[in-house]
mmCIF file of N, CA and C in Angstrom:
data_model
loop_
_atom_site.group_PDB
_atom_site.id
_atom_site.type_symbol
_atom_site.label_atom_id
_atom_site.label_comp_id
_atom_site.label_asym_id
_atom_site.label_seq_id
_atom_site.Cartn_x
_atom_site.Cartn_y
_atom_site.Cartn_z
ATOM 1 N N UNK A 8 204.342 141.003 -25.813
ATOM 2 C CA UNK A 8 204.287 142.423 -25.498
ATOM 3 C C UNK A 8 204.631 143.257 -26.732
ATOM 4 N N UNK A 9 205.918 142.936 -27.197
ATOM 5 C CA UNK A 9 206.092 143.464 -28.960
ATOM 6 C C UNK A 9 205.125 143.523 -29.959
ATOM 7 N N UNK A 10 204.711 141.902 -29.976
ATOM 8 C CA UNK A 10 203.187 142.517 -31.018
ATOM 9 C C UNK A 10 201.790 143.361 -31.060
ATOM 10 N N UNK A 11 201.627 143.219 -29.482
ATOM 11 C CA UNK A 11 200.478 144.485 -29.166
ATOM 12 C C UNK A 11 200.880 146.041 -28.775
ATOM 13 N N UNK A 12 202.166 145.961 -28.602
ATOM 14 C CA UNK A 12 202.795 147.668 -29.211
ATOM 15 C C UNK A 12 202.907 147.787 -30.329
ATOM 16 N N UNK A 13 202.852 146.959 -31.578
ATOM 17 C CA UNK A 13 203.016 147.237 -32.620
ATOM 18 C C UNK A 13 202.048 147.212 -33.230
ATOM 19 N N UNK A 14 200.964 146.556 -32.640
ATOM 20 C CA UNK A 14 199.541 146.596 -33.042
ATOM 21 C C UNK A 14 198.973 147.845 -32.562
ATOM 22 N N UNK A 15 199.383 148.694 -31.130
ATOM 23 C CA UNK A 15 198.368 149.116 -30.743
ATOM 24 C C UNK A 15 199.254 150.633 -31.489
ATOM 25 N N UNK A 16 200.676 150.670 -32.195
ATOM 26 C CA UNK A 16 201.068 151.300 -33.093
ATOM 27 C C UNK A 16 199.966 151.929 -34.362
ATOM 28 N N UNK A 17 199.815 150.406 -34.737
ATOM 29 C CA UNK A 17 198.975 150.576 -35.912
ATOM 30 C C UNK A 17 197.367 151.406 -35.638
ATOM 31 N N UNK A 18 197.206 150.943 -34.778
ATOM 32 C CA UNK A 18 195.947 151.189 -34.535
ATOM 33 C C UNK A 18 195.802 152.674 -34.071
ATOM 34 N N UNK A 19 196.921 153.548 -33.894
ATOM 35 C CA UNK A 19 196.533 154.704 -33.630
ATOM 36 C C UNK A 19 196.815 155.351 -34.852
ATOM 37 N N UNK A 20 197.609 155.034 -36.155
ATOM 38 C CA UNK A 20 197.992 155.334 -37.489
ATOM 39 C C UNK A 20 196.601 155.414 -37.937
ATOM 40 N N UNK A 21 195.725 154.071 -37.833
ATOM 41 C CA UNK A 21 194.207 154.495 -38.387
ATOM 42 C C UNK A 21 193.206 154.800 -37.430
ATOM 43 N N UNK A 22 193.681 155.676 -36.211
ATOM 44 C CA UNK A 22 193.157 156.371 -35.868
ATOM 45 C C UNK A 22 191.941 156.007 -34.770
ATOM 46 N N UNK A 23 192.096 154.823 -34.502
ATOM 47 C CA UNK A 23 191.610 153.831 -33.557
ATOM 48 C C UNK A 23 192.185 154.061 -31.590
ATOM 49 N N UNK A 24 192.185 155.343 -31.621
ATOM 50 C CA UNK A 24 192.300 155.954 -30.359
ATOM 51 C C UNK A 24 192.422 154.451 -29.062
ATOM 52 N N UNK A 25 190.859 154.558 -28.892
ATOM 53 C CA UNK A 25 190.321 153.496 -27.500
ATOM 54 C C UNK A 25 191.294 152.139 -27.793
ATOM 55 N N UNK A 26 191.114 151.576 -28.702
ATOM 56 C CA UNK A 26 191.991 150.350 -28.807
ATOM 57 C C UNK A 26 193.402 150.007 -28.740
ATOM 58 N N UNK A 27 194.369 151.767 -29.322
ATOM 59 C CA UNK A 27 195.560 151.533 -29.409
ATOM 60 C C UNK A 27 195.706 152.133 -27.670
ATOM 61 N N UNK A 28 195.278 152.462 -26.916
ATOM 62 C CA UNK A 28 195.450 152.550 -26.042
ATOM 63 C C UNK A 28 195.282 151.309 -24.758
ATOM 64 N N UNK A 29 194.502 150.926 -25.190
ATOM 65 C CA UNK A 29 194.030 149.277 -24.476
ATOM 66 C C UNK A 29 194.975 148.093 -25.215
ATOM 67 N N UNK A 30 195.820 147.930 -26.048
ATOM 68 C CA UNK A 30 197.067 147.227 -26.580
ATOM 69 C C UNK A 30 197.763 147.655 -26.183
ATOM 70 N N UNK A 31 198.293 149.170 -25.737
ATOM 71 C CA UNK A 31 199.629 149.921 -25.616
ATOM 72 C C UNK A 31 199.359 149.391 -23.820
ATOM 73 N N UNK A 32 198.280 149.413 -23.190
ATOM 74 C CA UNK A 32 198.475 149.247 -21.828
ATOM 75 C C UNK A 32 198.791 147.561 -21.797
ATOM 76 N N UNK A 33 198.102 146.953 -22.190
ATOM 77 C CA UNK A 33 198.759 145.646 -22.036
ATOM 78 C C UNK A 33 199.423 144.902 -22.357
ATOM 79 N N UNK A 34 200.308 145.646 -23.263
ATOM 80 C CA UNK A 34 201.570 145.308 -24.103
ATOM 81 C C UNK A 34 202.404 145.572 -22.763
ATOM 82 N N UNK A 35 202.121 146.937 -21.938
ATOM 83 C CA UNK A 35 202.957 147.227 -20.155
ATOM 84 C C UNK A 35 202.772 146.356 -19.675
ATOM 85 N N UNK A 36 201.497 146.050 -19.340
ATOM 86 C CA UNK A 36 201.052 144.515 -18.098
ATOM 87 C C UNK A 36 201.580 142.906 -18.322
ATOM 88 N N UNK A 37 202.264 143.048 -20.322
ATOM 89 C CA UNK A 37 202.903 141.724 -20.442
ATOM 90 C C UNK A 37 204.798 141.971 -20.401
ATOM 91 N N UNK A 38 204.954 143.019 -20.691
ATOM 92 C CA UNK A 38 206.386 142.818 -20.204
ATOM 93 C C UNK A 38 206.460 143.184 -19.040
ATOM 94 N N UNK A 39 205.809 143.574 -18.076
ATOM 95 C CA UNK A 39 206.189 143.857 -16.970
ATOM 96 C C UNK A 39 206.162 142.610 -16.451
ATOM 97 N N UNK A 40 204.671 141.502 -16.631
ATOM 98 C CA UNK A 40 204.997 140.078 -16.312
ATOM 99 C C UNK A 40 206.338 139.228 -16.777
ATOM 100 N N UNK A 41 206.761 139.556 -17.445
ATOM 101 C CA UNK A 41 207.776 138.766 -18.151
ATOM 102 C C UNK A 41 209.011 139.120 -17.692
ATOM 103 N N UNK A 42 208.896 140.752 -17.180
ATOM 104 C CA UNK A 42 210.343 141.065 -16.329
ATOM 105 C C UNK A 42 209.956 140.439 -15.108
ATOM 106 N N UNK A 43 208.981 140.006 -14.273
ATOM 107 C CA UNK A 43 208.551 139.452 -13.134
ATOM 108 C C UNK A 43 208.982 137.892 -12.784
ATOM 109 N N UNK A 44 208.364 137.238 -14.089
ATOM 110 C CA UNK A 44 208.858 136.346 -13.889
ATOM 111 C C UNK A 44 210.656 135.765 -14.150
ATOM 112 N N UNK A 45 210.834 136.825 -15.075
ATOM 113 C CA UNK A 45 212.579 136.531 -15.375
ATOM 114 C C UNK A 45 212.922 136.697 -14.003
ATOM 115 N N UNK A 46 212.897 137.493 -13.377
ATOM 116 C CA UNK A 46 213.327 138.252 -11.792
ATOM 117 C C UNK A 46 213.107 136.485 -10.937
ATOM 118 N N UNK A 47 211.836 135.946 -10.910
ATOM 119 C CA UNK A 47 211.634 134.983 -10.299
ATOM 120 C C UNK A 47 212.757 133.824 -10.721
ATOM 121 N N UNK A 48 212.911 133.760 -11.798
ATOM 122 C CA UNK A 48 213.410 132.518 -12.116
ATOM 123 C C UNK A 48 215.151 132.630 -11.999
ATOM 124 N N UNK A 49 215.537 133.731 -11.719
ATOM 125 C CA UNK A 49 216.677 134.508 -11.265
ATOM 126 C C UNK A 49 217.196 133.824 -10.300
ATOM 127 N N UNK A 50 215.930 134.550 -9.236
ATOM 128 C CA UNK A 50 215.825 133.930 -7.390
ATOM 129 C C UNK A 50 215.888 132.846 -7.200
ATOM 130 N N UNK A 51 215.515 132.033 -8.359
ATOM 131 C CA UNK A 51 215.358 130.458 -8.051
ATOM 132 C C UNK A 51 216.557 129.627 -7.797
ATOM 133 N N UNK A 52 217.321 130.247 -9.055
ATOM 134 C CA UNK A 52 218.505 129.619 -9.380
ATOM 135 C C UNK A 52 219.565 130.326 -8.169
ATOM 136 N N UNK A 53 219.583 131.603 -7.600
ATOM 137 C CA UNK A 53 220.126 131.770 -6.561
ATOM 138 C C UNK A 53 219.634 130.665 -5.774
ATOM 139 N N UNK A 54 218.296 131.040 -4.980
ATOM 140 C CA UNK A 54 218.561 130.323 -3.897
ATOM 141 C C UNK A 54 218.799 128.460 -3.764
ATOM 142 N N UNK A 55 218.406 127.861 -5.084
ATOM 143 C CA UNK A 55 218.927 126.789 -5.181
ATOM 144 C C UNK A 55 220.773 126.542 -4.728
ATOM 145 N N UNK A 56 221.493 127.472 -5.990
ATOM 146 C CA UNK A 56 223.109 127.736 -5.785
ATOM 147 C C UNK A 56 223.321 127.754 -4.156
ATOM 148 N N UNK A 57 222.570 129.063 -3.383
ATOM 149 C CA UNK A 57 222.995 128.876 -1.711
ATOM 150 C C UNK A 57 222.642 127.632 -0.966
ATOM 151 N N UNK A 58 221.282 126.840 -1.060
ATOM 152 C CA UNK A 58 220.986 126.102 -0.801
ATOM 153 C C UNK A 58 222.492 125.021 -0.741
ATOM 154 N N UNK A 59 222.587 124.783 -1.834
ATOM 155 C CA UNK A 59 223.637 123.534 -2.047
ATOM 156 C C UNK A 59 225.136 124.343 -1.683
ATOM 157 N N UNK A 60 225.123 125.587 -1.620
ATOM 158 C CA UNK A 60 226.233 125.735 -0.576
ATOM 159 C C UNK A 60 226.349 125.606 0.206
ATOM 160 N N UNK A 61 225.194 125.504 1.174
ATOM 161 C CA UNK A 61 225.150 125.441 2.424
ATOM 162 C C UNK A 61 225.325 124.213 2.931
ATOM 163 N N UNK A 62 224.665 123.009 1.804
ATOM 164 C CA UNK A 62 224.632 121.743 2.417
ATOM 165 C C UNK A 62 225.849 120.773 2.196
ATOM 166 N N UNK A 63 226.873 122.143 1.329
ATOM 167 C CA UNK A 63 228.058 121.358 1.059
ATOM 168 C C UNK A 63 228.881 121.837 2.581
ATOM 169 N N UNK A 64 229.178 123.192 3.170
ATOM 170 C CA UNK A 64 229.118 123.488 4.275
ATOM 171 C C UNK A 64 228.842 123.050 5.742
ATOM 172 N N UNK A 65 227.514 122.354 5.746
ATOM 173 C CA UNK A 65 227.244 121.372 6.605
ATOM 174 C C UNK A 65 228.013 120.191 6.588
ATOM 175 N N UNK A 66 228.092 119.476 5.458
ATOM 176 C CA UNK A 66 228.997 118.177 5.137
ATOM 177 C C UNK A 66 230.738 118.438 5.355
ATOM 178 N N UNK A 67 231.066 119.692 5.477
ATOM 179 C CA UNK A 67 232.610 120.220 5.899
ATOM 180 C C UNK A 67 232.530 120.094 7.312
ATOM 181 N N UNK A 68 231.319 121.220 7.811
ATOM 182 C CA UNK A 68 231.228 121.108 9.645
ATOM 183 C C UNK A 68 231.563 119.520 10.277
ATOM 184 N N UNK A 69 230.666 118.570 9.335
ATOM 185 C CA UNK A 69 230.241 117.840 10.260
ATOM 186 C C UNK A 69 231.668 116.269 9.778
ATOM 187 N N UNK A 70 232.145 116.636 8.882
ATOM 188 C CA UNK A 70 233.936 115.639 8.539
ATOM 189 C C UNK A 70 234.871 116.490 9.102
ATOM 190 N N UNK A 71 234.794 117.765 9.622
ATOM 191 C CA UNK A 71 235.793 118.039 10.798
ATOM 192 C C UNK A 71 235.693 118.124 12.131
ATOM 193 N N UNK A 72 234.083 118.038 12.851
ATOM 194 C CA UNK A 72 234.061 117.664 13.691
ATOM 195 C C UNK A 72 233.607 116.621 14.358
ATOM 196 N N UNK A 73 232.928 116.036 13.354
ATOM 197 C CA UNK A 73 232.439 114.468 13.540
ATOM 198 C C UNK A 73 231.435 114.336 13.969
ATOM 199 N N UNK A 74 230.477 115.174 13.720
ATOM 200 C CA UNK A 74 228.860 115.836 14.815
ATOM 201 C C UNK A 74 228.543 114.865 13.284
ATOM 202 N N UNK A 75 227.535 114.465 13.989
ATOM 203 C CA UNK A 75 226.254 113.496 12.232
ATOM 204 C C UNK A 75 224.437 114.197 13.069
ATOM 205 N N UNK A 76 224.409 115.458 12.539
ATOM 206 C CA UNK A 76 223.477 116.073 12.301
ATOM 207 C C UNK A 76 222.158 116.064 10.906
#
């Protein structure tokens, strides 16, 4: 995303209107992917963390009451 803002920088310095505008937009469409997927890989690691809380939780329920679920 940095190098096609800095390209699409350049490209309006020489005056290359249409192009620095078509770099400057998808220089948006790649960090916005990249904040998307950071966000995803976020969620992951949450819901993994709850996951295995939960199944440590289950393994408490079930050595104090003796249920084998």
């Amino acid at each position: 995303a940095r190098d096609k803002l800095r390209a699409a920088h350049s490209a309006v310095l020489q005056e290359k209107m249409v192009l620095a505008q078509r770099l400057a937009e998808e220089s948006r469409v790649d960090a916005e992917l990249a904040s998307a997927r950071a966000e995803a890989a976020r969620a992951g690691v949450v819901n993994d963390e709850m996951r295995k809380s939960i199944d440590t939780l289950k393994q408490e329920m079930q050595r104090n009451t003796g249920d084998k679920q």
